[in-house]
Coordinates of C-alpha atoms in Angstrom, one line a residue:
X1 CA -20.1 28.7 -3.1
X2 CA -17.6 28.6 -5.9
X3 CA -18.2 32.2 -6.7
X4 CA -17.0 33.4 -3.3
X5 CA -14.0 31.1 -3.2
X6 CA -10.6 32.3 -4.3
X7 CA -10.0 29.5 -6.8
X8 CA -8.5 31.6 -9.6
X9 CA -4.9 31.1 -8.4
X10 CA -5.3 27.3 -8.8
X11 CA -6.5 27.4 -12.4
X12 CA -4.5 28.2 -15.4
X13 CA -6.2 30.6 -17.8
X14 CA -8.9 31.4 -15.2
X15 CA -9.3 34.8 -16.8
X16 CA -11.3 32.9 -19.5
X17 CA -14.2 32.9 -17.0
X18 CA -15.6 36.2 -18.3
X19 CA -15.7 34.8 -21.9
X20 CA -18.1 32.0 -20.9
X21 CA -21.8 32.6 -21.1
X22 CA -24.0 32.1 -18.0
X23 CA -24.8 28.4 -18.6
X24 CA -21.2 27.6 -19.3
X25 CA -20.1 29.4 -16.1
X26 CA -22.6 27.4 -14.1
X27 CA -21.3 24.2 -15.6
X28 CA -17.7 25.2 -14.9
X29 CA -18.6 26.2 -11.4
X30 CA -20.1 22.7 -10.8
X31 CA -17.0 21.2 -12.4
X32 CA -14.8 23.1 -9.9
X33 CA -17.0 22.3 -6.9
X34 CA -16.6 18.6 -7.7
X35 CA -12.8 18.9 -7.3
X36 CA -11.5 17.3 -4.1
X37 CA -9.7 20.4 -2.9
X38 CA -7.9 18.8 0.1
X39 CA -6.6 16.1 -2.3
X40 CA -5.6 18.8 -4.8
X41 CA -3.5 20.4 -2.1
X42 CA -1.7 17.1 -1.6
X43 CA -1.2 16.8 -5.3
X44 CA 0.3 20.3 -5.5
X45 CA 2.7 19.5 -2.7
X46 CA 3.9 16.5 -4.8
X47 CA 4.4 18.7 -7.8
X48 CA 6.5 21.0 -5.6
X49 CA 8.6 18.1 -4.7
X50 CA 7.7 17.8 -1.1
X51 CA 8.7 14.6 0.6
X52 CA 6.2 11.9 0.2
X53 CA 6.5 8.4 1.7
X54 CA 4.6 5.7 -0.2
X55 CA 2.9 3.0 1.8
X56 CA 4.5 0.6 -0.7
X57 CA 8.0 1.9 -0.4
X58 CA 10.4 -1.0 -0.1
X59 CA 14.2 -1.1 0.3
X60 CA 15.3 -2.6 -3.0
X61 CA 18.9 -2.9 -1.7
X62 CA 18.0 -6.0 0.4
X63 CA 14.9 -7.0 -1.6
X64 CA 14.6 -10.5 -3.1
X65 CA 12.1 -12.2 -5.4
X66 CA 9.7 -14.1 -3.1
X67 CA 9.1 -17.8 -3.5
X68 CA 6.6 -18.4 -6.3
X69 CA 4.3 -21.3 -6.5
X70 CA 4.2 -22.4 -10.2
X71 CA 1.0 -23.7 -11.8
X72 CA 1.3 -27.5 -12.3
X73 CA 4.6 -27.8 -10.5
X74 CA 4.7 -31.0 -8.4
X75 CA 7.5 -29.5 -6.2
X76 CA 5.2 -26.8 -4.8
X77 CA 4.7 -27.1 -1.1
X78 CA 0.9 -27.2 -1.9
X79 CA 0.3 -30.0 -4.4
X80 CA -1.3 -28.7 -7.7
X81 CA -4.1 -31.3 -7.4
X82 CA -5.0 -30.1 -4.0
X83 CA -5.1 -26.5 -5.2
X84 CA -7.3 -27.4 -8.2
X85 CA -9.7 -29.2 -5.9
X86 CA -9.9 -26.4 -3.4
X87 CA -10.3 -23.7 -6.0
X88 CA -13.0 -25.7 -7.7
X89 CA -14.9 -26.1 -4.4
X90 CA -14.9 -22.3 -3.9
X91 CA -16.2 -21.7 -7.4
X92 CA -18.9 -24.4 -7.0
X93 CA -19.9 -22.7 -3.6
X94 CA -20.2 -19.3 -5.3
X95 CA -17.9 -17.6 -2.8
X96 CA -15.6 -16.0 -5.5
X97 CA -16.4 -12.7 -7.2
X98 CA -14.5 -10.8 -9.9
X99 CA -13.6 -7.2 -10.8
X100 CA -12.8 -6.3 -14.4
X101 CA -10.8 -3.1 -14.7
X102 CA -12.2 -1.5 -17.9
X103 CA -11.7 2.2 -17.7
X104 CA -9.3 2.5 -20.7
X105 CA -10.2 3.8 -24.2
X106 CA -9.2 2.1 -27.4
X107 CA -8.5 5.3 -29.3
X108 CA -4.8 4.7 -29.9
X109 CA -5.6 1.2 -31.0
X110 CA -7.9 2.4 -33.7
X111 CA -11.0 1.4 -31.8
X112 CA -13.6 4.0 -30.9
X113 CA -15.0 3.8 -27.3
X114 CA -13.9 1.5 -24.5
X115 CA -10.9 -0.7 -25.1
X116 CA -13.2 -3.6 -24.3
X117 CA -14.8 -3.1 -27.7
X118 CA -11.5 -3.8 -29.6
X119 CA -11.6 -7.0 -31.6
X120 CA -9.1 -9.7 -30.5
X121 CA -10.7 -12.9 -31.9
X122 CA -8.4 -14.1 -34.8
X123 CA -11.3 -16.1 -36.2
X124 CA -14.5 -14.9 -34.5
X125 CA -13.5 -11.2 -34.4
X126 CA -14.9 -11.2 -30.9
X127 CA -14.2 -8.2 -28.7
X128 CA -12.2 -8.2 -25.5
X129 CA -15.5 -7.8 -23.6
X130 CA -17.0 -10.8 -25.3
X131 CA -14.0 -13.0 -24.7
X132 CA -13.6 -12.0 -21.0
X133 CA -17.3 -12.2 -20.1
X134 CA -17.3 -15.5 -21.9
X135 CA -14.7 -16.9 -19.5
X136 CA -17.2 -16.3 -16.6
X137 CA -19.9 -18.1 -18.6
X138 CA -17.6 -21.1 -19.0
X139 CA -16.9 -21.1 -15.3
X140 CA -20.6 -21.2 -14.7
X141 CA -21.0 -24.1 -17.1
X142 CA -18.4 -26.1 -15.3
X143 CA -19.1 -25.3 -11.7
X144 CA -22.8 -24.5 -11.7
X145 CA -22.6 -21.1 -10.1
X146 CA -22.4 -17.6 -11.3
X147 CA -19.3 -15.5 -10.5
X148 CA -20.6 -12.1 -9.5
X149 CA -18.8 -9.5 -11.7
X150 CA -18.1 -5.9 -10.9
X151 CA -16.9 -3.8 -13.9
X152 CA -15.0 -0.6 -13.2
X153 CA -15.5 2.0 -15.9
X154 CA -14.3 5.6 -16.2
X155 CA -16.0 8.8 -17.2
X156 CA -14.8 8.1 -20.8
X157 CA -16.1 4.5 -21.0
X158 CA -19.1 4.3 -18.6
X159 CA -22.0 5.1 -20.9
X160 CA -20.6 3.0 -23.8
X161 CA -19.9 0.0 -21.5
X162 CA -23.5 0.1 -20.1
X163 CA -24.9 0.4 -23.6
X164 CA -22.8 -2.7 -24.7
X165 CA -24.1 -4.7 -21.8
X166 CA -27.7 -3.8 -22.6
X167 CA -27.4 -4.5 -26.3
X168 CA -25.5 -7.8 -25.8
X169 CA -27.6 -9.1 -22.9
X170 CA -24.4 -9.1 -20.7
X171 CA -22.9 -11.7 -23.1
X172 CA -24.7 -14.5 -21.4
X173 CA -24.1 -13.4 -17.8
X174 CA -27.0 -13.0 -15.4
X175 CA -27.7 -9.2 -15.4
X176 CA -28.4 -9.3 -11.6
X177 CA -24.9 -10.6 -11.1
X178 CA -23.2 -7.7 -12.9
X179 CA -22.4 -4.5 -11.1
X180 CA -21.0 -1.5 -12.9
X181 CA -19.2 1.3 -11.1
X182 CA -17.1 4.2 -12.2
X183 CA -13.6 5.2 -11.0
X184 CA -12.9 8.9 -10.2
X185 CA -11.0 11.4 -12.4
X186 CA -8.1 13.4 -11.0
X187 CA -7.1 16.7 -12.5
X188 CA -3.8 17.0 -14.4
X189 CA -1.6 19.8 -13.0
X190 CA 0.9 22.1 -14.7
X191 CA 4.3 20.6 -14.1
X192 CA 5.8 24.0 -13.5
X193 CA 3.5 25.5 -10.9
X194 CA 0.9 22.9 -10.0
X195 CA -2.0 24.8 -11.3
X196 CA -5.1 23.1 -12.8
X197 CA -5.1 22.9 -16.6
X198 CA -8.0 23.5 -18.9
X199 CA -8.5 21.3 -21.9
X200 CA -11.3 23.4 -23.2
X201 CA -13.3 26.5 -22.3
X202 CA -14.6 26.0 -18.8
X203 CA -13.4 22.4 -18.5
X204 CA -10.5 21.0 -16.5
X205 CA -8.0 18.5 -18.0
X206 CA -8.6 15.3 -16.0
X207 CA -7.7 11.6 -16.3
X208 CA -8.8 8.4 -14.5
X209 CA -7.1 7.8 -11.2
X210 CA -5.5 4.4 -12.1
X211 CA -6.5 0.9 -11.4
X212 CA -6.0 1.7 -7.7
X213 CA -9.1 3.8 -8.0
X214 CA -10.9 0.5 -7.8
X215 CA -10.8 0.4 -4.0
X216 CA -12.4 3.8 -3.2
X217 CA -14.8 3.6 -6.1
X218 CA -16.0 0.1 -5.3
X219 CA -16.5 1.1 -1.6
X220 CA -18.2 4.4 -2.3
X221 CA -20.5 2.9 -4.9
X222 CA -21.7 0.1 -2.6
X223 CA -19.8 -2.5 -4.5
X224 CA -18.2 -4.1 -1.5
X225 CA -21.6 -4.4 0.2
X226 CA -23.0 -5.8 -3.1
X227 CA -20.3 -8.5 -3.1
X228 CA -21.1 -9.3 0.5
X229 CA -24.8 -9.7 -0.3
X230 CA -23.9 -12.1 -3.1
X231 CA -22.1 -14.4 -0.6
X232 CA -18.6 -13.5 -2.0
X233 CA -15.7 -14.1 0.3
X234 CA -12.8 -13.7 -2.2
X235 CA -12.5 -11.3 -5.1
X236 CA -10.2 -11.5 -8.1
X237 CA -9.3 -8.6 -10.3
X238 CA -8.0 -8.4 -13.8
X239 CA -7.5 -6.0 -16.7
X240 CA -9.7 -5.6 -19.8
X241 CA -6.7 -5.6 -22.2
X242 CA -5.6 -9.3 -21.7
X243 CA -7.8 -11.8 -23.5
X244 CA -5.8 -14.8 -22.1
X245 CA -6.3 -13.6 -18.5
X246 CA -7.0 -16.6 -16.1
X247 CA -8.0 -15.0 -12.8
X248 CA -10.6 -17.7 -12.1
X249 CA -8.2 -20.7 -12.7
X250 CA -9.1 -23.2 -10.0
X251 CA -5.4 -23.9 -9.3
X252 CA -4.6 -20.2 -8.7
X253 CA -7.6 -19.8 -6.4
X254 CA -6.7 -23.0 -4.6
X255 CA -3.2 -21.7 -3.8
X256 CA -4.7 -18.4 -2.6
X257 CA -7.1 -20.3 -0.3
X258 CA -4.8 -23.0 1.0
X259 CA -2.0 -20.5 1.7
X260 CA -4.6 -18.4 3.7
X261 CA -3.4 -15.4 1.8
X262 CA -5.1 -12.0 2.0
X263 CA -3.6 -10.9 -1.3
X264 CA -2.5 -13.3 -4.0
X265 CA -1.0 -12.3 -7.4
X266 CA -0.1 -13.9 -10.7
X267 CA 3.4 -13.3 -12.2
X268 CA 5.3 -14.3 -15.3
X269 CA 9.0 -15.1 -15.6
X270 CA 10.8 -11.8 -16.6
X271 CA 13.8 -12.7 -18.7
X272 CA 14.8 -9.3 -20.2
X273 CA 15.8 -6.5 -17.9
X274 CA 14.4 -4.0 -20.3
X275 CA 10.9 -5.5 -20.3
X276 CA 8.4 -2.9 -19.3
X277 CA 6.8 -4.8 -16.5
X278 CA 6.9 -4.3 -12.7
X279 CA 8.3 -7.0 -10.4
X280 CA 7.0 -8.5 -7.2
X281 CA 9.7 -8.2 -4.4
X282 CA 10.0 -9.0 -0.8
X283 CA 11.9 -6.9 1.8
X284 CA 12.0 -7.3 5.5
X285 CA 8.9 -9.4 5.7
X286 CA 6.8 -7.3 3.3
X287 CA 5.8 -7.8 -0.3
X288 CA 5.3 -5.1 -2.9
X289 CA 5.6 -4.3 -6.6
X290 CA 8.5 -2.2 -7.9
X291 CA 7.5 -0.5 -11.1
X292 CA 10.0 -1.0 -14.0
X293 CA 10.5 2.8 -14.1
X294 CA 11.5 2.7 -10.4
X295 CA 14.0 -0.1 -10.7
X296 CA 17.5 1.2 -11.4
X297 CA 19.1 -0.4 -14.5
X298 CA 21.9 -2.1 -12.6
X299 CA 19.5 -3.8 -10.2
X300 CA 17.1 -4.7 -13.1
X301 CA 20.0 -6.4 -14.9
X302 CA 21.4 -8.3 -11.9
X303 CA 21.3 -12.0 -12.1
X304 CA 21.3 -15.0 -9.7
X305 CA 23.9 -17.8 -10.0
X306 CA 21.4 -19.9 -12.0
X307 CA 21.1 -17.2 -14.6
X308 CA 17.7 -15.9 -13.7
X309 CA 17.2 -12.2 -13.1
X310 CA 17.4 -11.3 -9.4
X311 CA 14.0 -9.7 -9.8
X312 CA 12.1 -12.0 -12.2
X313 CA 8.6 -12.1 -10.9
X314 CA 6.8 -9.9 -13.5
X315 CA 3.5 -8.5 -12.3
X316 CA 0.6 -8.9 -14.8
X317 CA -2.2 -7.2 -12.8
X318 CA -4.1 -10.4 -12.0
X319 CA -4.8 -10.5 -8.2
X320 CA -7.0 -12.2 -5.6
X321 CA -8.0 -10.7 -2.3
X322 CA -10.1 -11.8 0.6
X323 CA -13.1 -9.6 0.8
X324 CA -12.4 -9.0 4.5
X325 CA -9.0 -7.5 3.5
X326 CA -10.6 -5.2 1.0
X327 CA -13.1 -4.1 3.7
X328 CA -10.3 -3.4 6.1
X329 CA -8.1 -1.4 3.8
X330 CA -11.0 0.5 2.3
X331 CA -11.5 2.1 5.7
X332 CA -8.0 3.6 5.6
X333 CA -7.3 7.0 4.2
X334 CA -3.6 6.2 3.5
X335 CA -4.0 2.7 1.9
X336 CA -3.1 3.8 -1.7
X337 CA -0.6 6.6 -2.2
X338 CA -0.5 8.8 -5.3
X339 CA 2.0 8.2 -8.0
X340 CA 3.2 10.9 -10.4
X341 CA 3.7 10.6 -14.2
X342 CA 5.0 13.4 -16.5
X343 CA 2.8 13.6 -19.6
X344 CA 1.9 15.7 -22.6
X345 CA -1.5 17.1 -21.9
X346 CA -3.2 19.3 -24.5
X347 CA -4.5 22.5 -22.8
X348 CA -5.5 26.1 -23.2
X349 CA -2.8 28.7 -23.0
X350 CA -3.3 32.1 -21.4
X351 CA -4.9 33.5 -24.5
X352 CA -7.5 30.7 -24.7
X353 CA -5.8 28.8 -27.5
X354 CA -5.6 25.0 -27.4
X355 CA -2.0 23.9 -27.6
X356 CA -0.4 20.5 -27.8
X357 CA 3.0 20.8 -26.1
X358 CA 6.0 19.1 -27.8
X359 CA 7.3 17.9 -24.4
X360 CA 5.7 16.8 -21.2
X361 CA 4.0 19.8 -19.6
X362 CA 1.9 18.2 -16.9
X363 CA 1.7 15.7 -14.1
X364 CA -1.0 13.1 -14.0
X365 CA -1.7 11.2 -10.8
X366 CA -2.7 7.6 -10.4
X367 CA -3.2 5.0 -7.6
X368 CA -2.0 1.4 -8.1
X369 CA -4.0 -1.5 -6.6
X370 CA -0.8 -3.5 -6.0
X371 CA 0.2 -0.9 -3.3
X372 CA -2.2 -2.8 -1.0
X373 CA 0.3 -5.7 -1.0
X374 CA 2.5 -4.5 1.9
X375 CA -0.7 -4.1 4.0
X376 CA -1.6 -7.8 3.7
X377 CA -0.7 -10.1 6.5
X378 CA 0.0 -12.9 4.1
X379 CA 0.8 -12.8 0.3
X380 CA 0.9 -15.7 -2.1
X381 CA 2.7 -15.3 -5.5
X382 CA 1.8 -17.7 -8.3
X383 CA 3.9 -18.0 -11.5
X384 CA 2.1 -18.8 -14.7
X385 CA 3.4 -19.3 -18.2
X386 CA 3.0 -16.1 -20.2
X387 CA 1.9 -18.1 -23.2
X388 CA -1.1 -19.4 -21.2
X389 CA -2.3 -16.3 -19.5
X390 CA -0.7 -13.0 -20.7
X391 CA -1.2 -11.4 -24.1
X392 CA -2.0 -7.7 -23.4
X393 CA -3.3 -5.4 -26.1
X394 CA -1.6 -2.1 -25.6
X395 CA -0.2 -0.8 -28.8
X396 CA -1.4 -0.1 -32.3
X397 CA -0.8 -2.4 -35.3
X398 CA 2.8 -2.4 -36.4
X399 CA 4.3 -1.8 -33.0
X400 CA 7.2 -3.9 -31.7
X401 CA 5.1 -5.7 -29.1
X402 CA 1.6 -6.0 -27.6
X403 CA -0.1 -5.0 -30.8
X404 CA -3.2 -6.7 -32.4
X405 CA -1.1 -9.0 -34.5
X406 CA 0.8 -10.2 -31.4
X407 CA -2.4 -10.8 -29.5
X408 CA -4.0 -12.7 -32.4
X409 CA -0.9 -15.0 -32.6
X410 CA -0.9 -15.6 -28.9
X411 CA -4.6 -16.5 -28.9
X412 CA -4.0 -19.0 -31.8
X413 CA -0.9 -20.5 -30.2
X414 CA -2.8 -21.0 -26.9
X415 CA -5.6 -22.7 -28.7
X416 CA -3.2 -25.0 -30.6
X417 CA -1.5 -26.0 -27.4
X418 CA -4.8 -27.0 -25.7
X419 CA -6.0 -28.7 -28.8
X420 CA -2.8 -30.7 -28.9
X421 CA -3.3 -31.8 -25.3
X422 CA -6.7 -33.0 -26.2
X423 CA -5.3 -35.0 -29.1
X424 CA -6.5 -32.7 -31.8
X425 CA -4.2 -31.7 -34.6
X426 CA -4.3 -28.4 -36.5
X427 CA -3.0 -28.1 -40.0
X428 CA 0.0 -25.9 -40.6
X429 CA -0.9 -22.2 -41.0
X430 CA -4.5 -22.6 -40.0
X431 CA -5.9 -20.1 -37.4
X432 CA -8.0 -21.6 -34.6
X433 CA -9.7 -20.1 -31.6
X434 CA -11.4 -21.5 -28.6
X435 CA -14.9 -20.4 -27.7
X436 CA -14.3 -18.5 -24.5
X437 CA -17.8 -19.3 -23.1
X438 CA -17.4 -23.0 -23.5
X439 CA -13.8 -24.0 -23.1
X440 CA -11.6 -23.6 -20.1
X441 CA -9.0 -26.3 -20.8
X442 CA -8.5 -29.5 -22.7
X443 CA -11.2 -31.3 -20.7
X444 CA -13.8 -29.2 -22.5
X445 CA -12.2 -29.9 -25.9
X446 CA -12.3 -33.6 -25.3
X447 CA -16.1 -33.4 -24.7
X448 CA -16.5 -31.7 -28.1
X449 CA -13.9 -33.4 -30.4
X450 CA -12.6 -36.9 -30.4
X451 CA -8.9 -37.5 -30.2
X452 CA -7.3 -37.7 -33.7
X453 CA -9.5 -35.0 -35.2
X454 CA -7.6 -32.8 -37.7
X455 CA -8.7 -29.2 -38.2
X456 CA -7.8 -28.0 -41.7
X457 CA -9.6 -24.7 -41.9
X458 CA -10.1 -21.7 -39.6
X459 CA -12.6 -22.5 -36.9
X460 CA -13.8 -21.4 -33.4
X461 CA -13.8 -24.7 -31.5
X462 CA -17.0 -24.8 -29.4
X463 CA -18.4 -21.8 -31.2

């Protein structure tokens, strides 16, 4: 029972207990009982600075960028045409599933609720959810089979996401092929002493456990078994903030399959050492991702004789796994280590007043799904053009990068390029967009518009 447990030394402002009425005390007690206390002890050791060896720790001194297969590159050891054919076969057989990581909120972007509700369609005003779900509908149109989709929410986005799916009939996806599961929250700890923080009377300050929380949450929710029952043998994962994401590109899947990889990942060419993106590296036979914050500036700026950065394979959080690999690592307690981040966390002070510190006062903990990479027997790295598959929405309007205006421009430019490939010209200054649920590439455009067509006003092609 929480009432007989000496938890008070673990919780900042715990003397506020007596100020709570009985229902609030019961709710707070349930909140405390839900804390994973053994994990909390590990987190507190990390706050104290105890040694912690990450399963993904790699020696960067002798690390290199692994060989990357490049989409459409005829010099690849696996011919692009063979990869496209093999990936298409897997999609047509229904053996590929997908996981959408959608636990983030859109608050700082000016969007209430899940980030997936933020508008990214420059013409249609479609939301991230509508665009990304539409991509799966387009795959079904072309290959004749549904792609079973698991959506990872958080405590902050779960109810709104489920409501959106109900109100929009899953955006054309078969409801029985959609599985919603929620990632865990982890408490934020006082950076000075490791105690639990309160963000309100009788409520702990918590945050989602990162995209790596996908593994435990999927396993515990029955999601891995659900994928198995759907006949899924390979699973791709992608983030909700990237409307250009192409996790189900047949060529990417084909490389994953023909390379017999347990873990495949998409990367973009990193050209600026200061770019805030992690990099895929290889060291002593193992692959991993070095976060940009963990890469010393001299190493980040080091260049190869041909002018490329030594570490140029920028990770964009689009992955493919064998389901057997996910089953195997889900059974391990040490598969995904905790990572620390110093953050400003509003909290109650000893007097019960809510304060917003001027400097980082707390440590939040996350798990990263790419930490599974060193555990894979074989890894395949596939380079894509950023202009074709990476336009993340991360910052509010007016920011230097990754803001709504940058995403809109990227979506328009992507549409213009595919239309040009199909022989369709777009008048200067005209915004165009491709209907996500109908168009995968220029092949679909050619079936809709004859070569020589000129678009002179804003339009959603296929919409």
